[in-house]
Amino acid sequence: MKATAIAPANIAFVKYWGRTDDTLVLPSNASISMNLSACTTTTTVEFNEAFKEDEVFINFDAQDFSRIQGIKMQKVVEQLDRIRALKKVQIKAKVYSKNSFPAGNGMASSASGFAALTLAGISALDIHLDEKDLSILTRKSGSGSACRSIPDGFVEWIDGDDATSYARSLYDHDWWDLMDIVVVFDSSTKQVSSIDGHKLAWSSPLYKARLEQVPITIHNVRDALRTKDLTKLGKAIEAEALSMHAVMMTSNPPLLYWSAKTIECIKALWQWRKEGIEAYVTIDAGSNVHIICEEKEKDNLMDKLSRFSGVIKTIVNKPAIGARVVEKHLF
Ligand code: DP6
């Protein structure tokens, strides 16, 4: 009763920020993302009658595996419980999980983590779910955006109720050679988790206006993906990211995920765009900047970034397939 899955992180072009139901993890608005080829989590789950308790080990930043505890452990156990309930068993599990990128800094480590956990968990118990039901189960993990890491390529997470809020692929990963160059300024754990952030969204006076705008943005981003129109996509996603961060900054208490480097990088990118490099910026709940461009601009951008101070590392991503089961176990 052991299985391993690998799942990509995803970068939101239209962000999920705020919920209508915290328990069922129902988003206030639909969102659209791209799966990231170089930011993945691999997770092995084994259920065994001999295990006395659930144990979860994570390999943070290529160091040794360490056992997780506290709220993170609780979230994993709750997801294991949802999986066990489907099979009506109470068998304890051992989980090993390995990230290919720094965790906990707005790079959706929990998205890839919970997508891999959920797929490995159901596979280990030989539970068969179609993609829609798997994305719904993954959504409930608490890291809602994890449901977008299940389908292939470019993904929309539909808002709705428990049965209708799921993620589906709009286009497969081969559709468009977009890139996401993640510019990492800070790989430490973020101060305020997204879970707490979602709750604060409603306290911002700008939130209502944002929710009115999002359906228009969803329409524009879908259309830009369909026609592979980078200018249309880029303009929409930059405005969208700034809108989410404006809500964060005007929440009570305010949330400011950016560092001075974040702003410096946004301004530099706008300057490079004036110089003819077509690239756009988006930022999740962290200080790192995601540069969205087509493959043809990659070398130019990497050259610029090599001369930009404060960059810990860059991670170059292509659109990726969604979560999948693999044969090689971590233990
Ligand atoms: C800002 O609640 O899914 O990244 O548990 O940290 O993965 P994590 O976050 P989650 O919220 C994600 C918020 C976001 C925007 C997005 O990915 O849509």
Coordinates of C-alpha atoms and ligand atoms in Angstrom, one line a residue:
M1 CA 0.0 0.0 0.0
K2 CA 2.6 2.5 -1.1
A3 CA 2.6 5.0 -4.0
T4 CA 4.5 8.0 -5.2
A5 CA 3.3 11.0 -7.1
I6 CA 5.0 14.1 -8.5
A7 CA 3.1 17.4 -8.9
P8 CA 4.1 20.8 -10.2
A9 CA 3.7 24.1 -8.4
N10 CA 1.7 26.6 -10.4
I11 CA 1.8 30.4 -11.0
A12 CA -1.5 32.1 -10.9
F13 CA -2.3 34.5 -13.8
V14 CA -5.6 35.3 -12.1
K15 CA -5.2 35.0 -8.4
Y16 CA -7.3 33.2 -5.8
W17 CA -7.5 35.5 -2.8
G18 CA -10.3 35.2 -0.3
R19 CA -12.8 32.4 0.3
T20 CA -16.6 32.1 0.6
D21 CA -16.2 29.0 2.8
D22 CA -13.1 28.2 4.9
T23 CA -14.0 24.6 5.7
L24 CA -14.8 23.5 2.1
V25 CA -12.1 25.8 0.7
L26 CA -14.4 27.6 -1.8
P27 CA -12.8 30.6 -3.5
S28 CA -14.5 33.9 -3.8
N29 CA -13.5 34.0 -7.5
A30 CA -12.3 31.8 -10.3
S31 CA -8.6 31.7 -11.0
I32 CA -6.2 30.7 -13.8
S33 CA -2.7 29.3 -13.6
M34 CA 0.2 27.7 -15.4
N35 CA 1.9 24.6 -14.0
L36 CA 5.6 25.0 -13.5
S37 CA 8.1 22.4 -14.9
A38 CA 11.0 23.1 -12.6
C39 CA 9.1 23.5 -9.3
T40 CA 7.8 20.1 -8.3
T41 CA 7.1 18.1 -5.2
T42 CA 7.6 14.3 -5.1
T43 CA 5.7 12.5 -2.4
T44 CA 5.6 8.9 -1.3
V45 CA 2.8 7.7 0.9
E46 CA 2.7 4.3 2.6
F47 CA -0.3 3.0 4.6
N48 CA 0.6 0.1 6.8
E49 CA -1.3 -1.7 9.6
A50 CA 2.0 -1.8 11.5
F51 CA 2.3 2.0 11.8
K52 CA 1.2 3.3 15.2
E53 CA 0.9 7.0 14.1
D54 CA 1.1 9.2 11.0
E55 CA 4.6 10.4 10.3
V56 CA 5.5 13.1 7.7
F57 CA 9.1 13.9 6.7
I58 CA 10.0 16.8 4.4
N59 CA 13.3 17.5 2.7
F60 CA 13.7 21.3 2.9
D61 CA 16.1 22.8 0.4
A62 CA 18.1 19.7 -0.3
Q63 CA 18.9 19.2 3.4
D64 CA 18.1 16.0 5.2
F65 CA 14.5 14.9 5.7
S66 CA 13.0 16.3 8.9
R67 CA 9.8 15.4 10.6
I68 CA 7.1 18.1 10.4
Q69 CA 4.9 19.0 13.3
G70 CA 2.4 21.6 14.4
I71 CA -0.1 23.2 12.0
K72 CA 1.6 21.8 8.8
M73 CA 1.4 18.3 10.2
Q74 CA -2.2 18.8 11.2
K75 CA -3.1 19.8 7.6
V76 CA -1.4 16.7 6.2
V77 CA -3.1 14.4 8.7
E78 CA -6.5 16.0 7.9
Q79 CA -5.9 15.3 4.2
L80 CA -4.9 11.7 5.0
D81 CA -8.1 11.4 7.0
R82 CA -10.2 12.6 4.0
I83 CA -8.4 9.9 1.9
R84 CA -8.9 7.2 4.5
A85 CA -12.6 8.1 4.8
L86 CA -13.1 7.4 1.1
K87 CA -11.8 3.8 1.6
K88 CA -13.4 3.6 5.1
V89 CA -10.1 2.6 6.7
Q90 CA -8.1 4.0 9.6
I91 CA -4.6 2.7 8.7
K92 CA -1.8 5.1 9.6
A93 CA 0.6 6.4 7.0
K94 CA 4.2 7.3 6.5
V95 CA 4.8 10.2 4.1
Y96 CA 8.1 11.4 2.6
S97 CA 8.0 14.6 0.5
K98 CA 10.8 16.3 -1.4
N99 CA 10.7 19.7 -3.1
S100 CA 12.8 20.8 -6.1
F101 CA 12.6 24.4 -4.9
P102 CA 12.6 26.5 -1.7
A103 CA 9.4 26.0 0.3
G104 CA 7.2 28.4 2.1
N105 CA 8.0 31.7 0.3
G106 CA 5.0 32.3 -2.0
M107 CA 6.2 29.8 -4.5
A108 CA 3.2 27.5 -4.0
S109 CA 5.2 24.8 -2.3
S110 CA 2.0 23.8 -0.5
A111 CA 0.2 23.6 -3.8
S112 CA 2.5 21.1 -5.3
G113 CA 2.9 19.4 -1.9
F114 CA -0.8 18.8 -1.4
A115 CA -1.4 17.8 -5.0
A116 CA 1.3 15.2 -4.8
L117 CA 0.1 14.0 -1.3
T118 CA -3.4 13.6 -2.5
L119 CA -2.6 11.7 -5.6
A120 CA 0.0 9.5 -3.9
G121 CA -2.5 8.9 -1.0
I122 CA -5.4 7.8 -3.1
S123 CA -3.1 5.6 -5.3
A124 CA -1.6 3.9 -2.2
L125 CA -5.1 2.9 -1.1
D126 CA -6.1 2.0 -4.6
I127 CA -8.9 4.6 -4.8
H128 CA -9.8 5.6 -8.3
L129 CA -11.0 9.2 -8.9
D130 CA -11.5 11.0 -12.1
E131 CA -9.6 14.3 -12.6
K132 CA -12.5 16.4 -11.5
D133 CA -13.0 14.5 -8.2
L134 CA -9.3 14.4 -7.5
S135 CA -9.1 18.2 -7.9
I136 CA -12.1 18.6 -5.6
L137 CA -10.4 16.4 -3.0
T138 CA -7.1 18.3 -3.4
R139 CA -9.0 21.6 -3.0
K140 CA -10.2 20.6 0.4
S141 CA -6.6 20.1 1.6
G142 CA -6.6 23.7 2.8
S143 CA -4.1 24.8 0.2
G144 CA -6.9 25.6 -2.4
S145 CA -4.5 26.4 -5.2
A146 CA -3.2 22.8 -5.0
C147 CA -6.3 21.8 -7.0
R148 CA -4.8 23.7 -10.0
S149 CA -1.7 21.4 -9.9
I150 CA -3.8 18.4 -10.8
P151 CA -4.7 19.0 -14.5
D152 CA -2.3 19.5 -17.4
G153 CA -0.7 22.8 -18.5
F154 CA -2.9 25.9 -18.3
V155 CA -5.6 25.4 -15.7
E156 CA -8.8 27.2 -14.6
W157 CA -10.2 26.7 -11.1
I158 CA -13.9 27.3 -11.3
D159 CA -15.6 29.0 -8.4
G160 CA -18.9 27.4 -7.1
D161 CA -20.1 25.1 -4.4
D162 CA -18.5 22.0 -3.0
A163 CA -19.5 19.9 -6.0
T164 CA -18.9 22.4 -8.7
S165 CA -15.7 24.2 -7.7
Y166 CA -12.9 22.2 -9.4
A167 CA -9.9 22.6 -11.6
R168 CA -9.8 21.8 -15.3
S169 CA -7.2 22.2 -18.1
L170 CA -7.9 25.0 -20.5
Y171 CA -4.9 24.1 -22.7
D172 CA -2.2 21.4 -22.4
H173 CA 1.4 22.2 -21.5
D174 CA 2.4 22.1 -25.2
W175 CA 0.0 24.8 -26.2
W176 CA 2.3 27.8 -25.8
D177 CA 6.0 28.1 -25.1
L178 CA 5.5 30.6 -22.3
M179 CA 8.1 30.7 -19.5
D180 CA 8.0 31.7 -15.9
I181 CA 11.4 32.8 -14.7
V182 CA 11.1 32.9 -10.9
V183 CA 13.5 35.5 -9.4
V184 CA 14.2 34.4 -5.9
F185 CA 15.1 37.1 -3.4
D186 CA 14.2 35.4 -0.2
S187 CA 13.8 31.7 0.5
S188 CA 12.8 32.0 4.1
T189 CA 9.3 31.0 5.3
K190 CA 6.7 33.8 4.9
Q191 CA 5.5 35.6 7.9
V192 CA 1.7 35.3 7.3
S193 CA 0.4 32.2 5.7
S194 CA -2.0 32.3 2.8
I195 CA -4.6 30.6 5.0
D196 CA -4.6 33.6 7.3
G197 CA -4.3 36.0 4.4
H198 CA -7.5 34.7 2.7
K199 CA -9.4 35.6 5.9
L200 CA -8.1 39.2 5.9
A201 CA -9.1 39.8 2.3
W202 CA -12.7 40.8 3.3
S203 CA -11.4 43.5 5.6
S204 CA -10.0 45.5 2.6
P205 CA -12.2 48.3 1.2
L206 CA -10.8 47.4 -2.2
Y207 CA -11.9 43.7 -2.1
K208 CA -15.4 44.3 -3.5
A209 CA -14.0 46.2 -6.4
R210 CA -11.5 43.5 -7.1
L211 CA -14.2 40.8 -7.1
E212 CA -16.2 42.8 -9.7
Q213 CA -13.1 43.1 -11.9
V214 CA -12.0 39.4 -11.7
P215 CA -14.6 38.0 -14.1
I216 CA -13.5 40.5 -16.8
T217 CA -9.9 39.5 -16.2
I218 CA -10.7 35.8 -16.4
H219 CA -12.4 36.5 -19.7
N220 CA -9.3 38.4 -21.0
V221 CA -6.8 35.9 -19.8
R222 CA -8.8 33.0 -21.3
D223 CA -8.9 34.9 -24.6
A224 CA -5.2 35.8 -24.5
L225 CA -4.3 32.1 -23.9
R226 CA -6.6 31.0 -26.7
T227 CA -5.0 33.5 -29.2
K228 CA -1.5 33.3 -27.7
D229 CA -1.5 37.0 -27.4
L230 CA 1.4 37.8 -25.0
T231 CA 0.7 41.6 -24.9
K232 CA -2.9 41.0 -23.9
L233 CA -2.0 38.3 -21.4
G234 CA 0.8 40.3 -19.8
K235 CA -1.2 43.5 -19.4
A236 CA -4.0 41.5 -17.8
I237 CA -1.8 39.5 -15.4
E238 CA 0.2 42.5 -14.2
A239 CA -2.9 44.5 -13.4
E240 CA -4.3 41.4 -11.7
A241 CA -1.3 40.8 -9.5
L242 CA -1.2 44.4 -8.4
S243 CA -4.9 44.3 -7.6
M244 CA -4.4 41.3 -5.3
H245 CA -1.5 43.0 -3.6
A246 CA -3.5 46.2 -3.2
V247 CA -6.1 44.2 -1.4
M248 CA -3.4 42.7 0.8
M249 CA -1.9 46.0 1.6
T250 CA -5.2 47.6 2.5
S251 CA -6.4 44.7 4.7
N252 CA -6.8 45.2 8.4
P253 CA -4.1 44.5 9.6
P254 CA -2.2 45.1 6.4
L255 CA -0.3 42.4 4.6
L256 CA 2.9 43.4 2.7
Y257 CA 4.7 40.5 1.2
W258 CA 7.0 42.6 -1.0
S259 CA 10.6 43.5 -0.2
A260 CA 12.5 46.5 -1.6
K261 CA 14.0 44.1 -4.1
T262 CA 10.5 43.1 -5.3
I263 CA 9.8 46.7 -6.2
E264 CA 13.2 47.2 -7.7
C265 CA 12.7 44.2 -9.9
I266 CA 9.2 45.3 -11.1
K267 CA 10.6 48.7 -12.1
A268 CA 13.6 47.1 -13.8
L269 CA 11.4 44.8 -15.8
W270 CA 9.2 47.8 -16.9
Q271 CA 12.4 49.5 -18.1
W272 CA 13.6 46.4 -20.0
R273 CA 10.2 46.3 -21.6
K274 CA 10.6 49.9 -22.8
E275 CA 13.9 48.7 -24.3
G276 CA 12.1 46.0 -26.3
I277 CA 12.1 42.9 -24.2
E278 CA 8.5 41.7 -24.0
A279 CA 8.0 40.3 -20.5
Y280 CA 5.5 40.8 -17.7
V281 CA 5.5 40.4 -13.9
T282 CA 3.3 38.6 -11.5
I283 CA 3.8 37.9 -7.7
D284 CA 2.1 35.5 -5.4
A285 CA 2.0 35.7 -1.6
G286 CA 5.8 36.3 -1.2
S287 CA 8.5 38.7 -2.2
N288 CA 9.8 36.7 -5.3
V289 CA 9.0 37.9 -8.7
H290 CA 7.7 35.7 -11.5
I291 CA 8.7 37.0 -15.0
I292 CA 6.3 35.7 -17.7
C293 CA 7.7 35.8 -21.3
E294 CA 8.1 33.7 -24.4
E295 CA 11.0 31.4 -24.8
K296 CA 12.7 33.7 -27.3
E297 CA 13.3 36.4 -24.6
K298 CA 14.8 34.0 -22.1
D299 CA 18.5 34.6 -22.8
N300 CA 18.0 38.4 -22.9
L301 CA 16.3 38.3 -19.5
M302 CA 18.8 35.9 -17.9
D303 CA 21.6 38.2 -19.0
K304 CA 19.8 41.2 -17.4
L305 CA 19.1 39.3 -14.3
S306 CA 22.7 38.1 -13.9
R307 CA 23.6 41.7 -13.4
F308 CA 20.7 42.5 -11.0
S309 CA 21.9 42.5 -7.3
G310 CA 20.2 40.6 -4.5
V311 CA 19.1 37.6 -6.6
I312 CA 19.6 34.4 -4.7
K313 CA 18.7 32.3 -7.7
T314 CA 16.5 32.1 -10.7
I315 CA 14.3 29.1 -11.7
V316 CA 13.3 28.8 -15.3
N317 CA 9.9 27.1 -15.8
K318 CA 8.0 25.9 -18.9
P319 CA 4.4 24.9 -18.8
A320 CA 4.2 21.5 -17.2
I321 CA 1.9 18.5 -17.1
G322 CA -0.2 18.0 -13.9
A323 CA 0.2 15.6 -11.1
R324 CA 1.1 12.0 -12.0
V325 CA 2.0 8.8 -10.4
V326 CA 5.6 7.6 -10.7
E327 CA 7.2 4.3 -10.0
K328 CA 10.3 5.4 -8.0
H329 CA 9.5 5.7 -4.3
L330 CA 11.4 8.0 -1.9
F331 CA 11.7 5.3 0.8
Ligands
DP6_1 C1 -1.5 34.3 -3.6 O1 -4.2 29.0 0.1 O2 -3.7 28.0 -2.1 O3 -0.7 32.2 -4.3 O4 -1.5 27.2 0.8 O5 0.2 29.0 0.4 O6 -0.4 27.3 -1.4 P1 -0.8 28.1 -0.2 O7 -1.9 29.1 -0.7 P2 -3.4 29.0 -1.1 O8 -3.5 30.5 -1.7 C2 -2.7 30.9 -2.8 C3 -2.8 32.3 -3.0 C4 -1.9 32.9 -4.1 C5 -2.7 33.1 -5.3 C6 -3.0 31.9 -6.2 O9 -2.1 31.0 -6.2 O10 -4.0 31.9 -6.8

